[in-house]
Short mmCIF file of C-alpha atoms and ligand atoms in Angstrom, two decimals:
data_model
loop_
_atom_site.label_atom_id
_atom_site.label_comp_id
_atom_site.label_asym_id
_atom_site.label_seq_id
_atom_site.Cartn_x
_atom_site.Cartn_y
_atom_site.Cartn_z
CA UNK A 96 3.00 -26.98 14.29
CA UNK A 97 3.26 -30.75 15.90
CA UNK A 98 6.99 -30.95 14.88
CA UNK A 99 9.23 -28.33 16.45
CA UNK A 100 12.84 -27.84 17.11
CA UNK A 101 13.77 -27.95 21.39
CA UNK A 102 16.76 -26.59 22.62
CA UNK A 103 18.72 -28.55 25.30
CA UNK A 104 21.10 -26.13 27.00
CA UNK A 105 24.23 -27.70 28.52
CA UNK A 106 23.29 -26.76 32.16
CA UNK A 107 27.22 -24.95 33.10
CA UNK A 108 28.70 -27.07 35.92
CA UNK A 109 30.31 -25.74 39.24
CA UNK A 110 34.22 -26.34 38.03
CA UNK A 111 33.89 -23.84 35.16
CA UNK A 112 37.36 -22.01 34.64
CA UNK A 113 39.75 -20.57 32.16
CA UNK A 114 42.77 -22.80 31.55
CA UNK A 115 43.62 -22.31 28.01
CA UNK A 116 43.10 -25.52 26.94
CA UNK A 117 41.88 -25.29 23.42
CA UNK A 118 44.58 -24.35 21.29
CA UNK A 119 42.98 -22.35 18.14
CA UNK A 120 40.15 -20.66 20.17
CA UNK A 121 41.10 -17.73 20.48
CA UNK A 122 38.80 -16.66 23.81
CA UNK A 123 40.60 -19.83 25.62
CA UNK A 124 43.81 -19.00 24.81
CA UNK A 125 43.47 -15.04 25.33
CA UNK A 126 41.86 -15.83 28.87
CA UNK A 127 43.86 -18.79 30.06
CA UNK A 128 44.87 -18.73 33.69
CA UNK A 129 42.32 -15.48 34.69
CA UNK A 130 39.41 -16.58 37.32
CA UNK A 131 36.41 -17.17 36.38
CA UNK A 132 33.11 -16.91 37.80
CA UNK A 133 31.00 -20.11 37.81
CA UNK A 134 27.96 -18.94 39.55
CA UNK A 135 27.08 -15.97 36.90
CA UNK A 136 28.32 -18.37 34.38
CA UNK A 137 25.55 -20.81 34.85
CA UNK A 138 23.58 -17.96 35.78
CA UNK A 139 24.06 -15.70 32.71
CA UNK A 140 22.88 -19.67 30.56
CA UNK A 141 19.87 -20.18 32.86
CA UNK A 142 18.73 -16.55 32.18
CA UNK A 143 18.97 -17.44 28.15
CA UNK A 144 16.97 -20.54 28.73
CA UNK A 145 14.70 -18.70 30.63
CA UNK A 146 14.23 -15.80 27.71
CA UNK A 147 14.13 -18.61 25.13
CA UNK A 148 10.68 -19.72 27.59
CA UNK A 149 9.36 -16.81 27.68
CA UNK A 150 9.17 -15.99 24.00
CA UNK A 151 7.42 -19.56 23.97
CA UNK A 152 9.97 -21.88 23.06
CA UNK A 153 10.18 -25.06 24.12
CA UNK A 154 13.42 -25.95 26.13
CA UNK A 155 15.46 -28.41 27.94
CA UNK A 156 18.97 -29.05 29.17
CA UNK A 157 21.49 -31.13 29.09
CA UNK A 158 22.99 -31.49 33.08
CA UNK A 159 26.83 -30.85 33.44
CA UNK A 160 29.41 -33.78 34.05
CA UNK A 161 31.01 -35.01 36.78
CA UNK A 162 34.39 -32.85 37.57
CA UNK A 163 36.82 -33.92 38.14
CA UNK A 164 37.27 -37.03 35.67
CA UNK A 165 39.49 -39.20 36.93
CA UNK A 166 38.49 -42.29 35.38
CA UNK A 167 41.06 -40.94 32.34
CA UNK A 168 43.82 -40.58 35.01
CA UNK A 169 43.56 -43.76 36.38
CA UNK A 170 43.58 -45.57 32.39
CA UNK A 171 47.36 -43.32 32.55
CA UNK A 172 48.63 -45.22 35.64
CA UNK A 173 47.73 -42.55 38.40
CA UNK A 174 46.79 -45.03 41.48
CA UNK A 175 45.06 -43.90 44.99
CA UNK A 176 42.25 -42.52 46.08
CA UNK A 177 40.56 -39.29 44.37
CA UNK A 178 41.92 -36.95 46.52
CA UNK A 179 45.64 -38.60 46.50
CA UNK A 180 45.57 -37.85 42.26
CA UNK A 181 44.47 -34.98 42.90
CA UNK A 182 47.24 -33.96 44.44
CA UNK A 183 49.41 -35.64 42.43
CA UNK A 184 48.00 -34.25 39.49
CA UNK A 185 48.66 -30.46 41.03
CA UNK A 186 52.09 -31.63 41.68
CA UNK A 187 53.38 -33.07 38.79
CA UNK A 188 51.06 -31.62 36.24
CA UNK A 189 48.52 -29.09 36.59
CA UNK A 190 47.77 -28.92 32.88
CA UNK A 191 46.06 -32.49 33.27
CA UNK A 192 44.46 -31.61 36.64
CA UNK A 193 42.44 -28.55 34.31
CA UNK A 194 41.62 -31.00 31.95
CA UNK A 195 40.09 -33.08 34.33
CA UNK A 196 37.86 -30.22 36.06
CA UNK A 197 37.36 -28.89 32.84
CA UNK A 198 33.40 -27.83 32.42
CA UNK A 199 33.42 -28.16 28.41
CA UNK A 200 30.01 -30.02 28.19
CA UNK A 201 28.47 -26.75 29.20
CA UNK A 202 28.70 -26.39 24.92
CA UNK A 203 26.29 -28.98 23.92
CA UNK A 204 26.39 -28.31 20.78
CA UNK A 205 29.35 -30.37 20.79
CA UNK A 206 27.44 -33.26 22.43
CA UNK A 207 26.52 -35.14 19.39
CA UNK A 208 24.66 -34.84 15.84
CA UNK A 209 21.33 -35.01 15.51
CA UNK A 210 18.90 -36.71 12.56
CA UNK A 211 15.13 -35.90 13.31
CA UNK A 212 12.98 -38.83 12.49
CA UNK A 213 11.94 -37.39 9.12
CA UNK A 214 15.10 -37.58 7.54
CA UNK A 215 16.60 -41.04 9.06
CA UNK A 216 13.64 -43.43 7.61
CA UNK A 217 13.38 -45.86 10.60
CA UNK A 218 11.00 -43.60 12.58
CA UNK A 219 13.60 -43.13 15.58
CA UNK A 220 15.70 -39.43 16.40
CA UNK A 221 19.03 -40.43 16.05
CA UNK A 222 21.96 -39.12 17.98
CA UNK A 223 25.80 -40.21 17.72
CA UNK A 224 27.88 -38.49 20.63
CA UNK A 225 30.62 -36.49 19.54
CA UNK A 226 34.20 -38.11 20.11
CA UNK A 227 35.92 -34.65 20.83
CA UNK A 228 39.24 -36.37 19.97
CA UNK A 229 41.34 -32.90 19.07
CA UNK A 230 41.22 -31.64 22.16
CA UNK A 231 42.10 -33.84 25.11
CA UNK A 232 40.00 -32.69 27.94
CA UNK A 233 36.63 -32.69 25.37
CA UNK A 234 37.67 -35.92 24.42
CA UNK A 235 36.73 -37.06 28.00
CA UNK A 236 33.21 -36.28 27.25
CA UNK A 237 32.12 -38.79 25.07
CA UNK A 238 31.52 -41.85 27.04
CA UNK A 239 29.07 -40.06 29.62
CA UNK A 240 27.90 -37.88 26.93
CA UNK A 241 26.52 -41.23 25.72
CA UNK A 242 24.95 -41.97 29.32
CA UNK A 243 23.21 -38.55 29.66
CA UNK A 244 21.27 -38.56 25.81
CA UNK A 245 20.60 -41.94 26.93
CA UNK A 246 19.03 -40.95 30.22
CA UNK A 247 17.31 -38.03 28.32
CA UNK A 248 15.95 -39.48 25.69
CA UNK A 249 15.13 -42.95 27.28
CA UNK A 250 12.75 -44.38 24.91
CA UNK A 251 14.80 -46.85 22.33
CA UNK A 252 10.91 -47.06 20.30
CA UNK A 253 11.62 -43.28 19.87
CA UNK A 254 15.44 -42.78 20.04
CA UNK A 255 18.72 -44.36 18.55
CA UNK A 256 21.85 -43.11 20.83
CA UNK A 257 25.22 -44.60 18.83
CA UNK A 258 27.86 -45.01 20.77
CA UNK A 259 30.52 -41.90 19.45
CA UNK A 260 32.51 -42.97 16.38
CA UNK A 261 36.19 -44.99 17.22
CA UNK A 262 38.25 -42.53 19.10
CA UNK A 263 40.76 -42.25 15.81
CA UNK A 264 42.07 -39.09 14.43
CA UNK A 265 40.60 -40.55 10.75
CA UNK A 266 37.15 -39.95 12.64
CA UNK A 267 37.84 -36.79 14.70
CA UNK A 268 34.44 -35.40 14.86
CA UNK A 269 32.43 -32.35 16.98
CA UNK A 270 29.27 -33.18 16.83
CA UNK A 271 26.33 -30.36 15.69
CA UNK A 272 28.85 -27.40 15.38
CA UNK A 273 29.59 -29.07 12.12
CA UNK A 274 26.43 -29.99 10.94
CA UNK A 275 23.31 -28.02 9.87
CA UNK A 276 19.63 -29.44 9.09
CA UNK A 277 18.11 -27.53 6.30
CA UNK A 278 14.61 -28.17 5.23
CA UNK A 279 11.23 -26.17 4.23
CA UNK A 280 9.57 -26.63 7.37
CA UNK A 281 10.52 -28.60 10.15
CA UNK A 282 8.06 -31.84 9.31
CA UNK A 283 9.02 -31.64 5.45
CA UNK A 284 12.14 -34.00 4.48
CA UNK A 285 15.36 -32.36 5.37
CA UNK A 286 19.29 -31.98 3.69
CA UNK A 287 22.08 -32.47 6.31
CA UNK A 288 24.58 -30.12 5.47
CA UNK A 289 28.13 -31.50 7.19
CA UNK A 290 31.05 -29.25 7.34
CA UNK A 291 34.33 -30.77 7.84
CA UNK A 292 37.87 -28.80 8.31
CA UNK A 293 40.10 -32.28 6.63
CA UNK A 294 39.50 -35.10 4.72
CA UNK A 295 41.18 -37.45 7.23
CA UNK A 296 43.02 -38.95 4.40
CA UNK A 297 44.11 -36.78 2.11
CA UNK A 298 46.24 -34.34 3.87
CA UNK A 299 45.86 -31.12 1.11
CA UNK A 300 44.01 -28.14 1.61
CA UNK A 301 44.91 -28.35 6.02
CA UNK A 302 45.03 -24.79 7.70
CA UNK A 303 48.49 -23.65 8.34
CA UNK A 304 48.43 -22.81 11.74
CA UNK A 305 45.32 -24.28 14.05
CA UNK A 306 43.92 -27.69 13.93
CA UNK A 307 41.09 -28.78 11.59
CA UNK A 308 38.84 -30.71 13.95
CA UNK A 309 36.14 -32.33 11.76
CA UNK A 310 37.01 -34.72 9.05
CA UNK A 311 34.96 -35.83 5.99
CA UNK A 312 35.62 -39.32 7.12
CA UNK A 313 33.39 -38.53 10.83
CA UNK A 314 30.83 -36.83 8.93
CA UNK A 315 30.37 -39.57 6.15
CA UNK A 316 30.39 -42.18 9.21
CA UNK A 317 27.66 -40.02 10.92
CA UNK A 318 25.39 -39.92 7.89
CA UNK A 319 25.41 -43.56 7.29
CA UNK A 320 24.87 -44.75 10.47
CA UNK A 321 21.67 -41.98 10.87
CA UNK A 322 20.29 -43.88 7.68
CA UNK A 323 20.90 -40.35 5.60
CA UNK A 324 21.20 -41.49 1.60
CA UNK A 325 23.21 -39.75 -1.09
CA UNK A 326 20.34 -37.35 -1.46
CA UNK A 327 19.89 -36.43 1.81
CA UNK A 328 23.71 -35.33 2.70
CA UNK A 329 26.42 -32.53 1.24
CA UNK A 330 29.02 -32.31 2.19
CA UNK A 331 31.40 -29.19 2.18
CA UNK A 332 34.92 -28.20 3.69
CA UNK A 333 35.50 -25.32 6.03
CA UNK A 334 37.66 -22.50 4.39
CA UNK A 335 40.84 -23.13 5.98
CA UNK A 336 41.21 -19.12 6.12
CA UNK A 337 38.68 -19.56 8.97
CA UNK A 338 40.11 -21.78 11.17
CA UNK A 339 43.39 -19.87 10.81
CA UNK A 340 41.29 -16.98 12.31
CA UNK A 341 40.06 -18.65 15.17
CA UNK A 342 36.94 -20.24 13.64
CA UNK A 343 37.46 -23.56 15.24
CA UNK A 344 33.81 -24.93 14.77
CA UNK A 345 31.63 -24.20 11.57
CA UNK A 346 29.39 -22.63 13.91
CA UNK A 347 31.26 -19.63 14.51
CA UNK A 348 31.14 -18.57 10.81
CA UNK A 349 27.66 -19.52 10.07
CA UNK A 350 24.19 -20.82 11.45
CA UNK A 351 21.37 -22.40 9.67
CA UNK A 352 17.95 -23.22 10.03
CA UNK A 353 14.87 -24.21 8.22
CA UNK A 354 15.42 -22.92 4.66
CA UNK A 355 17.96 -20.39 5.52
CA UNK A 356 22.10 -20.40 5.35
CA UNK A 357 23.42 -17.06 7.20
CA UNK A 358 27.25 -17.47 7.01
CA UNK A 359 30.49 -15.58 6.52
CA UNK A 360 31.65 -15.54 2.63
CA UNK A 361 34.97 -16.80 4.36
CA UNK A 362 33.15 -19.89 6.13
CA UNK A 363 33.53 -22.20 2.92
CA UNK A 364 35.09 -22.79 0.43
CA UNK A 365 34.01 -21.28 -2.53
CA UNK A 366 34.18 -24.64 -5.07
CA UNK A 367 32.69 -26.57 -2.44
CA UNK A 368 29.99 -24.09 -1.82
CA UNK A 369 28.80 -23.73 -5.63
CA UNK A 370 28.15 -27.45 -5.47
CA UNK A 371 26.57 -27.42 -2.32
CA UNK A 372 23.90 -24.69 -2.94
CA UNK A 373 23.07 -26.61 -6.60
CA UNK A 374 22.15 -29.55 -4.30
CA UNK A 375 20.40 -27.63 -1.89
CA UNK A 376 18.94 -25.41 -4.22
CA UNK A 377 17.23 -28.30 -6.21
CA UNK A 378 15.85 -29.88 -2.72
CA UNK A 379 14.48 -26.30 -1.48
CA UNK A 380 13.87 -23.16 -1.31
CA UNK A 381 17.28 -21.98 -0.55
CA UNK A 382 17.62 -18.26 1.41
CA UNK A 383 21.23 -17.61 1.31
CA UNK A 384 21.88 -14.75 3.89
CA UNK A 385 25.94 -14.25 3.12
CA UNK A 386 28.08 -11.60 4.74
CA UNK A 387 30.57 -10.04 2.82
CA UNK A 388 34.36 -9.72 4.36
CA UNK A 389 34.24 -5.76 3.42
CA UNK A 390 30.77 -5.60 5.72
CA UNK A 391 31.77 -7.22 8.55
CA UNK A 392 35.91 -8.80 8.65
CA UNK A 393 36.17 -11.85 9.60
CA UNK A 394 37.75 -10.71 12.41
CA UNK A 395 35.09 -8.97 13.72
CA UNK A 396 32.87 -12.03 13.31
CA UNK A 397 34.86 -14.33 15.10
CA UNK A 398 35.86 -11.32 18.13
CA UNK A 399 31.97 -10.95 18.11
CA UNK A 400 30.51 -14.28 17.65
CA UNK A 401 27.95 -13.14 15.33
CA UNK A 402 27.05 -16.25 13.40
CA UNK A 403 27.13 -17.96 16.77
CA UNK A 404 24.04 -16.69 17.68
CA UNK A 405 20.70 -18.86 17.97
CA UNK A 406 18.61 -18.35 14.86
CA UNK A 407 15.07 -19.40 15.42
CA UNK A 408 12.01 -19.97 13.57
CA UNK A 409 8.92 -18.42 15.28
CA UNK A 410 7.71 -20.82 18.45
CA UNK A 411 5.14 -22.49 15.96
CA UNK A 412 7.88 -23.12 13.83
CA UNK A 413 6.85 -20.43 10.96
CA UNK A 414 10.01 -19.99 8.84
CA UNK A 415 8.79 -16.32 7.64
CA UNK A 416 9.11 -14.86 10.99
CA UNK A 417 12.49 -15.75 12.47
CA UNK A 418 14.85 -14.25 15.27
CA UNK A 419 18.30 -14.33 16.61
CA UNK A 420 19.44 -14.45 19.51
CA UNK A 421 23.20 -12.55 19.59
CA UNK A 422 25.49 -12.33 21.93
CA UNK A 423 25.76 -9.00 23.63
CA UNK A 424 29.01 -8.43 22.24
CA UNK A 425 27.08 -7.93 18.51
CA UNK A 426 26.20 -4.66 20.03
CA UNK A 427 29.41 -3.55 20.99
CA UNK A 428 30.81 -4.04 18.17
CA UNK A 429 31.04 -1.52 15.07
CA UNK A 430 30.65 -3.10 11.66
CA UNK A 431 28.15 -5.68 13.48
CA UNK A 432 26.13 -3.84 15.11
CA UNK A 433 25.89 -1.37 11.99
CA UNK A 434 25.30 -4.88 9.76
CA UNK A 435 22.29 -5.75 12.36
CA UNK A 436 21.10 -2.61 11.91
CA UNK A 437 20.74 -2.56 8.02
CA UNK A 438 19.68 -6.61 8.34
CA UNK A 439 16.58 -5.90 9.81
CA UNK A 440 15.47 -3.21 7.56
CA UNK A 441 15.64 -5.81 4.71
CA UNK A 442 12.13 -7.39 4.66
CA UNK A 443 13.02 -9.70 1.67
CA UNK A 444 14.59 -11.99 4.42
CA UNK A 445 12.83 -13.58 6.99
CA UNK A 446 14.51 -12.78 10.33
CA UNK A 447 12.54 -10.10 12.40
CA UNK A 448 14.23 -9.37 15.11
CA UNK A 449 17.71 -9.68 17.34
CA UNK A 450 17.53 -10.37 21.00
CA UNK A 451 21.21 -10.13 22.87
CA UNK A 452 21.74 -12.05 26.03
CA UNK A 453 24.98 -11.90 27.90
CA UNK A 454 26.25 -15.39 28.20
CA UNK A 455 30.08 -13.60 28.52
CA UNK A 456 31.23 -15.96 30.78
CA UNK A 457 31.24 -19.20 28.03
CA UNK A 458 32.18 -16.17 25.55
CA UNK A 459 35.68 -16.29 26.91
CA UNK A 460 36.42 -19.64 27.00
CA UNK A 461 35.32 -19.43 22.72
CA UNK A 462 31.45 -20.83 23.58
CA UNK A 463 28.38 -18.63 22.30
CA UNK A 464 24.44 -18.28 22.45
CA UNK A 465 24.35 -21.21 19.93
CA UNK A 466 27.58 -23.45 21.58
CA UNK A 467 25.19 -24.04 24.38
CA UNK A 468 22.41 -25.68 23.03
CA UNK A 469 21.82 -28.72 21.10
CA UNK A 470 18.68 -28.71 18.98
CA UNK A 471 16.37 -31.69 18.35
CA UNK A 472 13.62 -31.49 16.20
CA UNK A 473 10.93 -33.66 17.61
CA UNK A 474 7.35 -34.67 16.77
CA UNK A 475 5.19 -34.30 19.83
CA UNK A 476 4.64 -37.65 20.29
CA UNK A 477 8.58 -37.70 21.22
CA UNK A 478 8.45 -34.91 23.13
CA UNK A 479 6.16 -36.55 24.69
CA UNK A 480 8.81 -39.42 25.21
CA UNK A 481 11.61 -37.06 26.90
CA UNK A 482 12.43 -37.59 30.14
CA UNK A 483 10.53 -34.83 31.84
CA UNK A 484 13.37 -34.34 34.48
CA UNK A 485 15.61 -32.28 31.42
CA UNK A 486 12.51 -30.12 30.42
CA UNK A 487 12.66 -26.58 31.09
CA UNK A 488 9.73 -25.05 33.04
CA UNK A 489 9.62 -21.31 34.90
CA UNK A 490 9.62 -23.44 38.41
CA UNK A 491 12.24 -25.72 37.39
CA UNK A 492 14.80 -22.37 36.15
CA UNK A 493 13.58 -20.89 39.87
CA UNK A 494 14.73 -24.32 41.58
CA UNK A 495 17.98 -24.52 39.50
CA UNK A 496 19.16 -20.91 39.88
CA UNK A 497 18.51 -21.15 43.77
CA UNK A 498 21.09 -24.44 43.65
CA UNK A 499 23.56 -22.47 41.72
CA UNK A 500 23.21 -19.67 44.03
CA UNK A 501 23.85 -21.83 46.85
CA UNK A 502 26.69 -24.17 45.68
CA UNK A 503 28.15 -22.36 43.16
CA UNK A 504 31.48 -20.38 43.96
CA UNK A 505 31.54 -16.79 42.67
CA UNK A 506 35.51 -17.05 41.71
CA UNK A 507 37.52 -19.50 40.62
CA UNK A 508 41.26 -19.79 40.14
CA UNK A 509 43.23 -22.44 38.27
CA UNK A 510 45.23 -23.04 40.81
CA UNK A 511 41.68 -23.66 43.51
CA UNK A 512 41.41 -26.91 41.11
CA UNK A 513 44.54 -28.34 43.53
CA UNK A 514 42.30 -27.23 47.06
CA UNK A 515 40.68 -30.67 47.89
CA UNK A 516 37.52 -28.73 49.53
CA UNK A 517 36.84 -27.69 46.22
CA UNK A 518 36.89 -31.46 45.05
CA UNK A 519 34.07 -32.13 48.06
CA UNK A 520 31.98 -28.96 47.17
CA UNK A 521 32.45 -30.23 43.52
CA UNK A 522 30.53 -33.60 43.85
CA UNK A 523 28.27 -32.03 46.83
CA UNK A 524 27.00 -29.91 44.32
CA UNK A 525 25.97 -32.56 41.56
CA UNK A 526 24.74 -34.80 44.60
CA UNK A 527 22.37 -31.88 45.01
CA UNK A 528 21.48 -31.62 41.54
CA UNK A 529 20.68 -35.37 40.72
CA UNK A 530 17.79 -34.75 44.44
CA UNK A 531 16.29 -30.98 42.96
CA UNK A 532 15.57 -33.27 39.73
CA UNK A 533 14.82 -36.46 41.93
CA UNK A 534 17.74 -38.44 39.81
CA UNK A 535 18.87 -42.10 41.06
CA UNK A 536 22.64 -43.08 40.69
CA UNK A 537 23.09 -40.46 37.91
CA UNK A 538 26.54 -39.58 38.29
CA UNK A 539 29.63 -42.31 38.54
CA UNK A 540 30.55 -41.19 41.96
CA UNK A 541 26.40 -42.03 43.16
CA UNK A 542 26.89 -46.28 42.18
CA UNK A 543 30.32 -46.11 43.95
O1 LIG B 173 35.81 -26.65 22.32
N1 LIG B 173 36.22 -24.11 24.73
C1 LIG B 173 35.35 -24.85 23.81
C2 LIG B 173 34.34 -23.92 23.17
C3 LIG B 173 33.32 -24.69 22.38
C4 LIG B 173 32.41 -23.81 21.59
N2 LIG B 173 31.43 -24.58 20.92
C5 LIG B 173 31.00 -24.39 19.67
N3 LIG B 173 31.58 -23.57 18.86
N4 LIG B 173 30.00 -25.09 19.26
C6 LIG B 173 36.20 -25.55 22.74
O2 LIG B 173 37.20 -24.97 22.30
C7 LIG B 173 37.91 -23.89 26.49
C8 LIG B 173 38.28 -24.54 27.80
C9 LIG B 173 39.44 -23.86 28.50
O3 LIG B 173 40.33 -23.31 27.84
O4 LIG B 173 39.46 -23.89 29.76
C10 LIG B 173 37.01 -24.74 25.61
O5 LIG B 173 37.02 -25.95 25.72
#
C-alpha cells in the first residue's frame, strides 16, 4: 500500500496548436495548419486529472513551458529583442516560429525515464530527461525539462535528476514512451523493459518510411546511469511495421504495468519478444494480454489509440483489480470497441473496467490518455518529499481551470503565432500561473 505509482500530467500550455511538426504521427500531420483550441485542450487534461482524483488516485502535474523559446533562435544567429524575432521568424520562416510556440511538453510522458528507488539500489528515484533529438521543436524541451523535475522533485536525499543524454543522434532517446516498469507489486524488485526503434549503430532492420526515434544505444545509457544491472533490463526493438503505421512511440502499440504486458502482436518484434518474455517470465509472473492483427488492425489501433490508454492498478495498488482509462475514440471505433467489449468479459485477466475521457484535443496532434502523464512510483516517504505546489488536489483543479478559463484563448491559428499580443498574453499567462501556485522566478522570462 505505502508504495504507489503518481501520475504527473503535463499541465497543456496556452500556445497549443496544430502545425504538423512531427513527421510520422499521423494526427500531426493529418491536422497540420487547422486551429486549435487551447482552452478545452487544457481543459479536456484537467478534467482527466480530475477523474483520475476522484477514483482515488494520487496525482500531480508537470506545468507547461515557456512559449515561445527563443533561447534556440538566438544560438542560430537571430539578434533583437523577443518581439523583433518574432517577427522575423513569421517573415522568413514560420515553420521555426511553430516550433518555437510549440506546446509539446503537454506529453510528459516524453519528459524523461523513470527508475523507482527499488530497482536503482542507491535509495534515490531516478529520472534522466528525455533529449527529444528527432524532432526539432521537442528537442527544445530538454534543458528546462531538467529545471522543472528538478523543481518538482527537489530533494537530492530522495531524487537523482541526470542531465538528458548528449544531444547525438547515437543517443536519440524519448523518454517513458519507450520504457515500461514491470514488477509483481509496486514495492517488489522490478524489470525495465526498454523499447528502442534502431540500434544507433548498426543501421539494419530501420523502418522504410518514418523515423525510428529511440535507439538501443539511449536506452542502454539510461539503464546504466539509473544503476539497473544485466538482470534488471531487456531490451527489445520496436517492429518496424509499426512505426511505418504511425506508431511513433512504443506507447501507442502497447502499455504495461505491474505484472501485465497489453500490446499489439505488431508492437515487437517477434525474435526479440520470445527472448524478452523468457527473461521476464523467469523474474515474474508474466500476464501477457496480446491483440491479434485479425481482432483489432493495426490500423485501427493506432487511428484509435487503444494501447495509449492509462492502465492502472487499483488506488491501493492491487494488481488483480485494474482499469483503463481509453480514449473516447475506443468507443467509436468498431473492432475496438467490440474487442473492449469481449475484454472485460474475460475474468482470467485482471483489468475490470474501461473509463473513456475525451482528451481529443492532444489526440490530434498524435498525444493520448497515457502521452500525458509521467508515472513515478514513489514510497510515501518521497511523496512526502514532492514539492507540494505540483500535487493535484480538488481546490487546486478548481483554481487551475478558472486560470485557463481566463487566459486561455478558445482558437488558435498558426498564423496568430506571428500577432505579438499573443506573445504578451503568452507569458501573462505563465506569470499568472507561477502566483496561483505561489512560484518564485520559475520561468526564464521571471530572472530576466
Ligand atoms: O512527439 N506530437 C507529439 C505527440 C507525443 C505523444 N506522446 C507519446 N506517444 N508518448 C510527438 O509527435 C505534434 C506537434 C505539432 O504537430 O504541432 C507533436 O509534437
Amino acid at each position: 500500500m505505502s508504495i504507489l505509482e503518481v501520475n504527473f500530467d503535463g499541465l497543456i500550455g496556452p500556445t497549443h496548436n496544430y502545425s504538423g511538426l512531427s513527421f510520422g504521427n499521423l494526427a500531426s500531420e493529418r491536422n497540420a495548419q487547422l486551429r486549435s483550441n487551447p482552452k478545452a485542450a487544457a481543459l479536456q487534461g484537467l478534467a482527466k486529472m480530475r477523474q483520475l482524483l476522484s477514483l482515488g488516485y494520487q496525482q500531480g502535474f508537470i506545468p507547461p513551458q515557456q512559449r515561445p523559446q527563443l533561447d534556440s533562435m538566438r544560438q542560430l544567429g537571430f539578434t533583437g529583442s523577443d518581439q523583433q524575432i518574432i517577427q522575423q521568424l513569421a517573415k522568413q520562416n514560420p515553420r521555426l516560429l511553430s516550433m518555437v510556440y510549440s506546446a509539446s511538453p503537454m506529453w510528459a510522458a516524453n519528459a524523461a525515464t523513470v527508475t523507482p528507488s527499488t530497482d536503482s539500489g542507491d535509495g534515490r528515484v531516478h529520472f534522466t530527461p528525455a533529449n527529444l533529438l528527432t524532432t526539432p521543436h521537442r528537442a527544445i524541451e530538454a534543458e528546462a525539462t531538467q529545471h522543472t523535475l528538478a523543481t518538482i522533485f527537489n530533494d537530492p536525499q530522495h531524487f537523482k535528476i541526470h542531465a538528458p543524454l548528449p544531444a547525438n543522434n547515437l543517443f536519440a532517446d524519448e523518454g517513458a514512451a519507450n520504457h515500461s516498469r514491470l514488477c509483481q507489486h509496486y514495492g517488489d524488485p522490478g524489470v525495465a523493459m526498454f523499447v528502442y526503434g534502431r540500434d544507433g549503430l548498426d543501421s539494419a532492420n530501420q523502418p522504410a518510411r518514418f523515423p525510428a526515434r529511440q535507439t538501443r544505444l539511449a536506452s542502454e545509457a539510461v539503464a546504466r546511469s539509473h544503476g539497473l544491472t544485466a538482470q534488471q533490463a531487456v531490451f527489445c526493438r520496436q517492429h518496424p511495421t509499426a512505426i511505418d503505421a504511425g506508431a511513433f512511440h512504443n506507447d501507442v502499440v502497447a502499455v504495461a504495468n505491474g505484472p501485465v504486458l497489453f500490446f499489439h502482436q505488431l508492437a515487437f518484434v517477434d525474435k526479440d519478444f520470445e527472448t524478452i518474455k523468457q527473461q521476464l517470465g523467469n523474474k515474474l509472473n508474466l500476464q501477457l494480454l496480446p491483440v491479434n492483427h485479425q481482432e483489432v488492425p493495426l490500423e485501427d489501433a493506432i487511428k484509435s489509440y487503444l494501447f495509449n490508454s492509462q492502465l492502472l492498478a487499483a488506488p491501493d495498488g492491487d494488481m488483480t483489480n485494474m482499469r483503463l482509462i481509453a480514449p473516447s475514440e475506443c468507443a467509436q471505433n468498431k473492432s475496438v470497441s467490440a474487442y473492449l467489449e469481449r475484454l472485460l468479459q474475460d475474468h482470467q485477466q485482471p483489468i475490470r473496467s474501461v473509463d473513456f475521457v475525451d482528451v481529443r484535443q492532444s489526440m490530434s496532434n498524435g498525444g493520448g490518455p497515457a502521452c500525458l502523464r509521467l508515472r513515478v512510483v514513489l514510497n510515501a516517504q518521497q511523496r512526502a518529499a514532492v514539492n507540494p505546489a505540483f500535487l493535484i488536489t480538488e481546490d487546486r483543479i478548481t483554481a487551475l481551470e478558472d486560470w485557463v478559463k481566463q487566459h486561455y484563448r478558445d482558437q488558435l491559428a498558426p498564423e496568430d503565432l506571428a500577432d505579438p499580443a499573443f506573445y504578451t498574453e503568452s507569458l501573462e499567462t505563465l506569470e499568472a500561473l507561477t502566483q496561483l501556485l505561489n512560484l518564485k522566478n520559475f520561468y526564464p522570462f521571471q530572472s530576466h
